[in-house]
């Protein structure tokens, strides 16, 4: 193969946390062509370095920060980064993405991926610049929240050199190994949260409090500049038109529309439509009218979907607005419509470093268990649906692992395993990860998408967007293929590290010629649209391979929880919908056949060979 | 002539344009459809003119639900309305 395209910085940086030594690995052109970057690179690193039997908290796990080929080019919003690791929630491969300015700064160092190996002997920070990385002891940061940590590390690093430093940090929850602890980046203008899967807990287990990157001098060069610029310009208007709602309200604008459809989980998903006044109280419209103070944005994005809110009575100024998924997890699922307290709980989660979806759904699960007498009365303080103050208190207790918080910190699946068997009926998630807001009962594409996803209950494997527009929401016809191809789309997007909102809004909700044209102009590779989809398919199969080797992906684990399989949505516009076991089994059989996997859900040797993964599979 | 009364709920940018959360609509047409209701809204509320329909189709910047069920944007004239129906006009779902 020819040379590595000049959009790539060219190297992967390996950091041994124990010794502080670093090693630079050259990126092979064929690896870039096969896996692009972002989650493709992250999956390759995890597959190569993490033994299949290593516990996620074992030093043998790695944390990979990876960016995509078009990051820091004019291609809109390729400003995201990927954190790849083996998840303490699913025990499988996980990639969690985040925006802001850190990923773009990483790109300028020339390191497309930074791989943290081992465990630091004491609480440390890792600072990366274009020369390599320094691991420094940082005991003084112990217990600081994510924002304080970002600030402290940035000040410390910037005092040593003039160039800008960008930081991503774990909070107390990460230090305490709350299994769904996240990483938070406080950028110059907006926050970026690698929310799902427990990246903060894995970093905490490695004794790393924060990772910083100092801006470097690498500038990606696209192969066909004129074509690339024209393509990018031509998508600006459609992008701005399609994302008007996000510009106005951020994702909180989804609360009312999804609730109107009767597909928004309420009271631990016992029903799927909140009273309209309830939805109104926590909606994007209300937030904008009463609490939003400014718009915020990631690098190179005109959409500005980020918002800051201020709530005087809660002592909150310029806090991050709760996203739609968080409003589901911490408001409708809790039957709490006190939006000020909901915002407080969200702000606490951001500061303490916890995924609002997994935490919220775990609390809602515990609340339903308590309602049914499955949790001892002594442990049930704050476990009543509707208890807004309790919600805030539980956020604090979970991060500190105090009282019931210690059990909530394990996530709903592990908590269920410690309770009477009946508790399993109330789970709302797949493969150990709690579902995001998009209904596994009311959207058929999500039923099969969640059941087969690499990440479990993630809405960034199979996307819900087209389903809300009427495609594969209520039919199983062709839905297995739809879900699989949507997974290719997201794997491609996460390897380009393009913001999903921008790609769906401006470039298309499926892999199409536009993506091919842009990638071709950026890299100079000769590509067909099928080639581009094959990249997504290859990455998805590599992720599956990791999970198969780890023993967490097969026919038995490709399933949905009891309520989704056996209890139809009780009322509202989507009443009667669910995914009965026969329906799931039929979709799974179709899905495996489409993918070229065997009856147990494992990629066959022929499939791996056709995707060029046979050597990796060994 | 029979009339059909319905409630139209507005969300997102349409709500800011009209500065109302809902509109009560009375349709006197025989066998009215969603297309009739949208055309009527455009006529009665200048802020909505051109914001709902284009060549008989629902514009891509609006999602229309009838009693919570998605209305096919290509064929709003095929969806009949009955007394007491609720139409929700929401932004299309992006993001999340
Ligand atoms: S749409 Fe929002 S999340 Fe995406 S890049 Fe722009 S500001 Fe960031």
XYZ file of C-alpha atoms and ligand atoms in Angstrom:
722
model
C 0.000 0.000 0.000
C 1.056 3.566 -0.618
C 1.876 6.108 2.036
C -0.165 7.153 4.993
C -2.391 10.079 3.938
C -1.276 13.440 5.300
C -4.445 13.894 7.338
C -2.903 11.429 9.777
C -0.432 12.495 12.436
C 1.217 9.172 11.866
C 1.818 7.761 15.336
C 0.277 6.036 18.305
C 1.700 6.908 21.709
C 1.952 4.156 24.319
C 2.380 5.214 27.943
C 3.469 2.773 30.639
C 1.879 4.239 33.752
C 4.033 2.275 36.138
C 7.427 3.306 34.798
C 6.384 6.498 33.033
C 8.118 5.256 29.888
C 6.633 5.911 26.481
C 6.836 4.246 23.137
C 5.837 5.587 19.710
C 4.260 3.248 17.193
C 4.072 4.144 13.524
C 0.614 3.764 11.983
C 0.711 1.390 9.042
C -1.098 2.749 5.963
C -3.087 -0.483 5.603
C -4.324 -0.222 9.194
C -5.534 3.313 8.568
C -7.286 2.217 5.366
C -8.904 -0.710 7.182
C -9.946 0.946 10.453
C -9.782 4.708 9.798
C -9.112 5.926 13.355
C -11.218 6.707 16.427
C -13.011 3.600 17.624
C -11.423 1.502 14.860
C -7.982 2.261 16.272
C -9.260 1.902 19.840
C -10.724 -1.547 19.129
C -7.473 -2.672 17.504
C -5.468 -1.544 20.546
C -7.819 -3.215 23.009
C -7.784 -6.406 20.960
C -4.019 -6.434 20.741
C -3.167 -5.542 24.328
C -5.916 -6.711 26.691
C -5.951 -10.442 27.427
C -9.482 -11.843 27.015
C -9.603 -12.911 30.655
C -8.371 -9.631 32.128
C -10.765 -7.953 34.527
C -11.679 -4.403 33.475
C -10.018 -3.113 36.667
C -6.868 -5.160 36.097
C -3.798 -3.115 35.066
C -3.794 -5.193 31.854
C -6.832 -3.231 30.655
C -5.934 -0.183 28.555
C -7.530 3.215 28.098
C -7.197 4.519 24.559
C -7.837 8.114 23.532
C -8.231 8.176 19.762
C -9.149 10.756 17.137
C -10.151 10.443 13.513
C -8.456 11.308 10.231
C -10.474 14.458 9.567
C -10.263 15.942 13.032
C -8.937 19.527 12.828
C -9.837 19.827 9.142
C -12.739 21.942 7.841
C -14.972 18.822 7.776
C -17.739 19.866 10.162
C -17.485 18.787 13.752
C -14.928 16.055 13.479
C -14.117 17.463 16.858
C -14.910 14.431 18.928
C -12.620 11.923 20.512
C -13.110 8.311 21.469
C -12.171 6.636 24.725
C -11.773 2.882 24.207
C -11.436 0.287 27.001
C -12.914 -2.901 28.387
C -15.980 -1.800 30.316
C -16.575 -2.582 33.991
C -20.291 -2.541 33.153
C -20.384 -4.972 30.224
C -16.971 -6.659 30.535
C -16.763 -6.104 26.782
C -15.187 -3.581 24.427
C -16.534 -0.078 24.870
C -15.980 3.160 23.044
C -17.314 6.315 24.574
C -17.092 9.577 22.668
C -16.787 13.156 23.850
C -16.610 16.635 22.351
C -15.100 19.946 23.347
C -11.557 20.937 22.453
C -9.434 18.100 23.886
C -9.688 15.816 20.841
C -8.709 18.576 18.436
C -5.754 19.444 20.630
C -4.756 15.771 20.682
C -4.765 15.779 16.895
C -2.252 18.638 16.841
C 0.211 16.519 18.853
C 0.398 14.118 15.915
C -0.706 11.200 18.083
C -3.837 9.672 16.608
C -4.143 7.442 19.641
C -2.773 7.624 23.176
C -2.783 4.249 24.915
C -2.454 4.087 28.699
C -1.108 0.755 29.957
C -0.726 -0.617 33.483
C -1.329 1.233 36.715
C 0.405 4.260 38.191
C 1.962 3.623 41.636
C 0.194 6.689 43.082
C -2.532 9.088 42.011
C -1.164 10.722 38.868
C -1.825 12.836 35.837
C -0.641 12.164 32.308
C 0.360 15.142 30.196
C 0.864 14.537 26.487
C 2.623 16.879 24.091
C 4.110 16.325 20.668
C 7.290 14.928 22.196
C 5.546 12.222 24.228
C 4.022 12.036 27.687
C 4.879 12.736 31.299
C 3.306 10.856 34.178
C 3.312 13.014 37.315
C 2.289 12.272 40.868
C -0.822 14.277 41.764
C -1.995 13.324 45.255
C -3.179 16.903 45.785
C -5.965 16.263 43.261
C -7.491 13.405 45.280
C -11.181 13.944 45.875
C -11.471 16.997 43.627
C -14.438 17.118 41.305
C -14.041 16.911 37.539
C -14.263 20.651 36.902
C -11.868 21.515 39.716
C -9.464 18.906 38.403
C -9.590 20.200 34.818
C -8.966 23.699 36.107
C -6.117 22.734 38.446
C -4.303 20.626 35.860
C -4.703 23.240 33.162
C -3.344 25.971 35.404
C -0.430 23.819 36.472
C 0.511 22.820 32.930
C -0.030 26.226 31.380
C 2.188 27.848 33.990
C 5.082 25.778 32.636
C 4.625 26.689 29.007
C 2.580 29.179 27.035
C 0.774 26.761 24.735
C -2.829 25.820 25.529
C -3.612 22.703 27.516
C -6.860 20.717 27.391
C -7.842 18.304 30.144
C -10.175 15.362 30.700
C -10.665 14.180 34.275
C -12.204 11.543 36.483
C -14.141 12.706 39.523
C -14.453 11.146 42.980
C -16.723 8.477 41.452
C -13.894 7.353 39.185
C -11.440 7.270 42.071
C -13.974 5.153 43.975
C -14.512 2.835 41.013
C -18.211 3.503 40.648
C -18.639 1.172 37.700
C -20.292 3.746 35.444
C -17.980 6.603 36.385
C -17.401 8.833 33.386
C -14.736 11.257 32.200
C -15.438 14.962 31.942
C -13.579 17.508 29.870
C -14.163 21.135 30.643
C -13.231 22.859 27.436
C -12.783 26.576 26.895
C -16.385 26.885 25.801
C -18.275 23.675 26.478
C -18.038 20.515 28.480
C -17.459 17.155 26.864
C -18.487 14.007 28.689
C -17.347 10.507 27.755
C -20.397 9.350 29.579
C -21.041 5.709 29.125
C -19.444 2.414 30.024
C -17.217 3.404 32.944
C -14.130 5.032 31.390
C -13.726 7.082 34.586
C -13.727 3.946 36.720
C -11.055 2.304 34.569
C -8.920 5.437 34.714
C -9.489 5.520 38.474
C -8.349 1.905 38.739
C -5.183 2.969 36.926
C -4.629 5.696 39.527
C -4.926 8.354 36.857
C -6.958 11.400 37.838
C -6.617 13.336 34.591
C -5.114 13.321 31.135
C -3.952 16.585 29.586
C -2.836 17.408 26.074
C -0.725 20.373 25.152
C -1.450 21.785 21.694
C 1.204 20.887 19.165
C 2.102 21.940 15.656
C 0.711 19.110 13.530
C -1.784 20.283 10.918
C -3.585 17.639 8.874
C -3.374 18.144 5.123
C -6.204 16.877 2.959
C -5.415 15.296 -0.406
C -7.768 17.334 -2.582
C -8.181 20.628 -0.833
C -10.515 22.357 -3.271
C -12.936 19.431 -3.566
C -12.876 18.945 0.170
C -13.630 22.583 0.880
C -16.460 22.671 -1.653
C -18.009 19.520 -0.255
C -17.866 20.859 3.249
C -19.340 24.214 2.277
C -22.154 22.549 0.359
C -23.384 20.772 3.495
C -23.507 23.847 5.680
C -27.011 24.985 4.818
C -28.682 21.560 5.129
C -26.839 21.052 8.396
C -28.099 24.286 9.874
C -31.655 23.646 8.679
C -31.800 20.102 10.022
C -30.371 20.963 13.408
C -32.528 23.987 14.195
C -34.071 22.269 17.199
C -30.629 21.428 18.609
C -29.479 24.998 18.093
C -32.466 26.281 20.047
C -32.841 23.776 22.853
C -29.977 21.293 22.704
C -31.097 17.686 23.018
C -33.521 18.644 25.807
C -35.809 19.686 22.937
C -36.578 15.990 22.453
C -38.505 15.560 25.694
C -41.864 16.781 24.439
C -41.761 15.177 20.964
C -40.772 11.728 22.259
C -43.271 11.954 25.099
C -46.017 12.898 22.651
C -45.265 9.649 20.809
C -45.643 7.730 24.069
C -42.129 6.300 23.896
C -40.444 7.901 26.880
C -39.775 5.675 29.900
C -41.595 6.680 33.084
C -41.211 5.201 36.608
C -38.514 2.746 35.620
C -40.286 2.214 32.311
C -43.489 0.915 33.861
C -45.181 3.203 31.357
C -43.919 5.288 28.466
C -45.809 8.539 28.562
C -45.545 11.203 31.214
C -48.430 13.506 31.933
C -48.086 16.420 29.466
C -47.622 18.927 32.302
C -44.860 16.754 33.754
C -43.089 16.633 30.400
C -43.571 20.371 29.973
C -41.912 21.046 33.336
C -38.688 19.306 32.320
C -38.792 20.134 28.605
C -36.335 21.996 26.439
C -38.930 24.707 25.979
C -39.125 25.326 29.742
C -35.372 25.111 30.205
C -34.800 27.658 27.464
C -37.416 30.034 28.755
C -36.385 29.933 32.377
C -32.859 28.689 32.899
C -30.626 28.774 29.813
C -28.100 31.584 29.923
C -25.864 30.901 26.919
C -25.107 28.561 24.044
C -21.850 26.627 24.050
C -20.050 24.663 21.376
C -17.377 22.146 20.520
C -14.456 23.033 18.283
C -15.406 23.803 14.670
C -19.174 23.539 15.098
C -21.754 26.118 14.140
C -24.657 24.159 15.639
C -23.831 25.174 19.208
C -26.123 22.590 20.761
C -24.504 22.984 24.182
C -26.277 25.207 26.702
C -25.464 26.541 30.108
C -28.102 26.924 32.776
C -28.172 28.894 35.994
C -30.414 28.052 38.926
C -30.071 30.527 41.738
C -31.882 28.490 44.391
C -29.522 25.567 43.761
C -26.414 27.749 43.728
C -25.744 26.764 40.125
C -24.268 29.197 37.643
C -23.316 28.325 34.090
C -23.824 24.605 34.691
C -24.170 22.150 31.832
C -27.780 21.682 30.712
C -29.099 18.139 31.247
C -29.203 16.286 27.931
C -32.374 14.505 26.804
C -30.984 11.142 27.904
C -30.224 12.571 31.329
C -33.719 14.027 31.679
C -35.046 10.536 30.952
C -32.708 8.920 33.497
C -33.067 11.473 36.255
C -36.582 12.887 35.757
C -39.174 10.737 33.968
C -37.700 7.414 35.130
C -37.754 8.755 38.712
C -41.203 10.383 38.462
C -39.468 13.603 39.532
C -40.638 16.749 37.779
C -38.898 19.237 40.063
C -36.620 20.478 37.328
C -34.400 22.488 39.661
C -33.576 19.425 41.724
C -33.148 17.401 38.533
C -30.632 19.957 37.286
C -28.872 19.828 40.637
C -28.621 16.036 40.470
C -27.241 16.283 36.936
C -24.724 18.917 37.913
C -23.596 16.699 40.776
C -23.209 13.733 38.422
C -21.101 15.860 36.064
C -18.922 17.111 38.888
C -18.614 13.790 40.699
C -18.051 12.068 37.362
C -20.972 9.658 36.865
C -22.935 8.648 33.787
C -26.388 10.178 34.273
C -28.058 7.424 32.241
C -26.671 4.396 34.070
C -26.889 6.111 37.445
C -30.449 7.331 36.840
C -31.724 4.017 35.512
C -30.019 2.158 38.366
C -31.738 4.414 40.919
C -35.089 3.959 39.126
C -34.559 0.195 39.172
C -33.795 0.313 42.913
C -36.893 2.431 43.446
C -39.102 -0.155 41.786
C -37.418 -2.934 43.774
C -38.054 -0.978 46.982
C -41.671 -0.418 45.938
C -42.004 -4.195 45.674
C -40.309 -4.921 48.978
C -37.163 -6.390 47.437
C -34.830 -3.982 49.207
C -34.764 -3.893 53.030
C -36.638 -0.977 54.533
C -33.407 0.027 56.338
C -31.736 0.574 52.979
C -34.697 2.250 51.348
C -34.205 5.876 52.366
C -34.663 8.036 49.248
C -35.873 5.061 47.217
C -39.375 6.316 46.630
C -40.477 7.376 43.177
C -40.988 11.118 43.126
C -38.448 11.882 45.871
C -36.543 14.796 44.337
C -34.376 15.615 47.351
C -33.555 11.943 47.697
C -32.336 11.939 44.116
C -29.776 14.621 44.868
C -28.691 12.859 48.056
C -28.331 9.530 46.242
C -25.990 11.115 43.675
C -23.711 12.171 46.506
C -23.946 8.806 48.275
C -23.253 6.846 45.098
C -20.086 8.721 44.211
C -18.900 8.410 47.814
C -20.057 4.779 47.984
C -21.915 5.486 51.205
C -24.854 3.369 52.424
C -27.118 2.220 49.584
C -24.898 4.297 47.299
C -22.286 1.572 47.525
C -24.737 -0.868 45.930
C -26.021 1.628 43.375
C -22.396 2.135 42.327
C -22.360 -1.397 40.919
C -25.081 -0.664 38.326
C -28.530 -2.227 38.094
C -27.470 -5.640 36.770
C -25.024 -6.336 39.591
C -27.478 -4.919 42.112
C -30.181 -7.263 40.752
C -27.877 -10.237 41.237
C -27.696 -9.416 44.959
C -31.494 -9.196 45.343
C -34.272 -11.822 45.187
C -34.738 -13.266 41.681
C -37.864 -11.222 41.036
C -35.720 -8.088 40.805
C -34.607 -9.155 37.316
C -38.088 -8.305 36.074
C -37.401 -4.640 36.638
C -34.111 -4.365 34.772
C -33.957 -1.899 31.915
C -30.811 -2.555 29.938
C -28.847 -4.988 27.804
C -25.565 -6.807 28.407
C -25.011 -5.074 31.726
C -25.552 -1.530 30.464
C -28.703 0.423 31.229
C -30.741 1.584 28.226
C -30.647 5.135 26.994
C -33.929 6.992 26.460
C -34.972 5.427 23.159
C -37.634 2.827 23.727
C -36.728 -0.841 23.208
C -40.459 -1.598 23.176
C -41.727 1.260 21.016
C -38.976 1.219 18.375
C -38.409 -2.185 16.751
C -35.071 -1.125 15.334
C -33.925 -0.390 18.871
C -35.164 -3.813 20.075
C -32.826 -5.710 17.774
C -30.205 -2.954 17.855
C -29.855 -2.988 21.639
C -29.974 -6.798 21.782
C -27.012 -7.140 19.415
C -25.032 -4.045 20.288
C -21.376 -4.162 21.249
C -21.964 -1.673 24.024
C -25.232 -3.035 25.407
C -27.904 -0.427 26.142
C -26.343 2.265 23.983
C -28.235 4.409 21.488
C -25.074 5.011 19.508
C -24.827 1.491 18.099
C -28.142 1.350 16.250
C -29.518 4.865 15.913
C -33.109 5.798 16.733
C -33.257 8.886 14.515
C -34.724 7.330 11.349
C -37.108 5.233 13.451
C -38.720 8.337 14.911
C -39.306 9.380 11.321
C -41.260 6.158 10.792
C -38.623 3.739 9.479
C -38.472 0.345 11.195
C -40.217 1.652 14.297
C -43.238 -0.609 14.157
C -42.350 -3.353 11.726
C -39.876 -6.188 11.912
C -39.699 -6.373 8.127
C -36.106 -5.776 7.124
C -35.442 -4.380 10.584
C -32.561 -6.740 11.383
C -30.642 -5.509 8.329
C -31.587 -1.930 9.126
C -30.150 -2.289 12.659
C -26.945 -3.910 11.393
C -26.369 -1.217 8.787
C -27.073 1.485 11.318
C -24.309 -0.099 13.417
C -21.982 0.251 10.419
C -22.995 3.891 10.172
C -22.157 4.593 13.819
C -18.902 2.631 13.674
C -17.899 4.697 10.648
C -18.912 7.936 12.393
C -17.006 7.039 15.547
C -13.909 6.179 13.548
C -14.151 9.501 11.705
C -14.896 10.969 15.169
C -17.541 13.180 13.691
C -20.283 14.407 15.994
C -23.343 12.258 15.338
C -25.713 15.202 15.395
C -23.725 16.912 12.701
C -23.267 13.835 10.560
C -26.955 12.920 10.734
C -28.054 16.500 10.204
C -25.634 17.544 7.495
C -24.226 14.458 5.834
C -26.883 11.783 5.963
C -28.352 9.252 8.362
C -26.979 6.340 6.364
C -23.619 5.697 4.786
C -23.868 7.229 1.346
C -21.860 8.813 -1.433
C -21.282 12.007 0.498
C -19.226 10.252 3.138
C -17.289 8.461 0.406
C -16.601 11.726 -1.423
C -15.384 13.456 1.715
C -13.193 10.573 2.817
C -11.753 10.230 -0.656
C -10.987 13.941 -0.888
C -9.399 13.888 2.562
C -7.220 10.825 2.107
C -6.751 10.435 -1.628
C -7.841 6.811 -1.404
C -9.912 5.386 -4.240
C -13.114 4.291 -2.544
C -16.579 3.120 -3.434
C -19.471 3.741 -1.078
C -19.499 -0.021 -0.427
C -15.846 0.189 0.625
C -16.789 2.859 3.120
C -19.610 0.775 4.550
C -17.236 -2.187 4.752
C -14.984 -0.128 7.038
C -17.910 0.276 9.435
C -18.768 -3.395 9.125
C -15.155 -4.409 9.756
C -14.922 -2.303 12.902
C -18.213 -3.677 14.202
C -17.035 -7.224 13.617
C -13.729 -6.481 15.354
C -15.657 -5.193 18.374
C -17.812 -8.320 18.306
C -14.715 -10.476 18.043
C -13.286 -8.910 21.200
C -16.547 -9.597 23.002
C -16.785 -13.169 21.693
C -13.233 -13.836 22.889
C -14.140 -12.358 26.267
C -17.172 -14.648 26.472
C -19.725 -11.843 26.622
C -21.230 -12.033 23.133
C -23.341 -14.948 21.969
C -26.947 -15.911 21.292
C -27.711 -16.093 24.992
C -26.427 -12.621 25.751
C -28.071 -11.073 22.670
C -31.280 -10.533 24.547
C -33.594 -8.006 26.123
C -34.884 -7.670 29.682
C -38.099 -9.216 30.973
C -40.308 -6.147 30.665
C -39.379 -5.565 27.041
C -39.982 -9.222 26.162
C -43.157 -9.826 28.166
C -44.941 -6.608 29.146
C -46.536 -4.495 26.415
C -46.526 -0.718 26.827
C -49.655 -0.317 28.977
C -51.152 2.855 27.537
C -50.651 5.894 25.341
C -50.128 6.097 21.577
C -47.734 3.128 21.524
C -49.881 0.904 23.770
C -49.397 -2.795 23.132
C -45.903 -2.550 21.711
C -43.087 -4.747 22.990
C -40.696 -7.352 21.607
C -41.933 -10.853 22.476
C -39.291 -13.640 22.577
C -40.399 -15.158 19.232
C -40.123 -11.822 17.522
C -36.643 -11.266 18.929
C -35.576 -14.791 17.952
C -36.747 -14.267 14.366
C -34.973 -10.908 14.088
C -31.796 -12.382 15.591
C -31.761 -15.235 13.075
C -32.106 -12.716 10.246
C -29.479 -10.473 11.777
C -26.917 -13.277 12.127
C -27.578 -14.440 8.575
C -27.161 -10.911 7.220
C -23.896 -10.511 9.121
C -22.451 -13.900 8.234
C -22.351 -15.005 11.862
C -23.145 -18.528 13.034
C -26.274 -19.517 14.957
C -24.596 -18.650 18.213
C -23.867 -15.125 17.038
C -20.173 -15.581 16.331
C -18.537 -14.234 13.181
C -17.624 -17.231 10.992
C -14.029 -17.706 9.754
C -15.240 -16.841 6.225
C -16.771 -13.565 7.414
C -13.621 -12.631 9.289
C -11.536 -13.457 6.245
C -13.709 -11.416 3.908
C -13.304 -8.430 6.219
C -9.553 -8.937 6.552
C -9.868 -9.743 10.247
C -8.726 -13.366 10.057
C -5.154 -12.576 11.078
C -6.303 -10.538 14.036
C -8.577 -13.407 15.075
C -5.474 -15.621 15.102
C -72.870 20.949 8.166
C -70.945 18.920 10.726
C -67.860 20.437 12.226
C -64.795 18.794 13.705
C -63.145 20.386 16.726
C -59.549 19.541 17.449
C -56.636 20.714 19.530
C -53.304 21.476 17.940
C -50.343 21.356 20.324
C -47.271 23.320 19.349
C -43.736 22.544 20.396
C -40.288 23.945 19.804
C -39.771 26.718 17.316
C -43.384 26.691 16.112
C -44.486 27.466 19.639
C -42.092 30.404 19.817
C -43.344 31.671 16.498
C -47.022 31.576 17.452
C -46.345 32.317 21.125
C -48.995 29.804 22.165
C -48.828 26.274 23.465
C -51.963 25.150 21.663
C -54.593 26.236 19.183
C -58.203 25.125 19.100
C -59.273 24.465 15.541
C -62.758 24.009 14.103
C -62.924 22.400 10.679
C -66.134 22.668 8.729
C -64.933 20.656 5.720
C -66.621 17.344 5.132
C -64.323 14.441 6.038
C -61.435 16.682 7.027
C -57.891 15.363 6.934
C -54.601 16.354 8.509
C -53.740 18.209 5.286
C -56.885 20.335 5.688
C -55.985 21.149 9.273
C -52.450 22.184 8.375
C -53.623 24.322 5.454
C -56.126 25.984 7.746
C -53.475 26.692 10.360
C -51.285 28.324 7.738
C -54.193 30.527 6.633
C -55.304 31.557 10.105
C -51.877 32.141 11.586
C -49.621 34.233 9.385
C -46.599 33.176 11.475
C -47.179 29.641 10.208
C -47.652 30.504 6.547
C -45.349 28.298 4.483
C -44.037 26.600 7.642
C -46.127 23.420 7.499
C -46.869 22.333 3.941
C -44.999 22.430 0.683
C -46.697 21.068 -2.441
C -49.136 19.170 -0.264
C -46.391 17.469 1.751
C -45.437 18.185 5.333
C -42.184 20.140 5.353
C -39.103 18.330 6.638
C -38.669 20.769 9.524
C -41.919 19.694 11.220
C -43.170 16.347 12.505
C -46.927 15.935 12.781
C -48.502 13.434 15.150
C -52.198 12.593 15.237
C -53.035 11.416 18.737
C -49.363 10.624 19.174
C -49.097 8.592 15.979
C -46.782 9.734 13.229
C -48.464 11.189 10.147
C -46.794 10.236 6.865
C -45.270 13.494 5.661
C -45.873 12.506 2.046
C -49.596 11.899 2.439
C -51.258 14.073 5.101
C -54.378 14.145 2.941
C -54.907 10.430 3.594
C -55.177 10.798 7.371
C -58.778 11.557 8.426
C -59.564 13.619 11.481
C -62.284 13.011 14.025
C -63.797 15.230 16.669
C -61.589 15.364 19.768
C -58.393 14.501 17.925
C -55.153 16.069 18.988
C -52.464 17.072 16.550
C -48.937 17.611 17.853
C -46.595 19.712 15.753
C -43.059 19.029 16.943
C -39.564 19.553 15.620
C -38.265 16.442 13.836
C -36.245 14.282 16.141
C -32.544 14.838 15.668
C -29.768 14.324 18.143
C -30.156 12.399 21.376
S -23.670 19.529 17.455
Fe -23.317 19.913 19.633
S -22.208 18.094 20.397
Fe -22.065 18.108 18.153
S -20.125 19.153 17.732
Fe -21.749 20.688 17.662
S -21.821 21.599 19.727
Fe -20.665 19.658 19.852
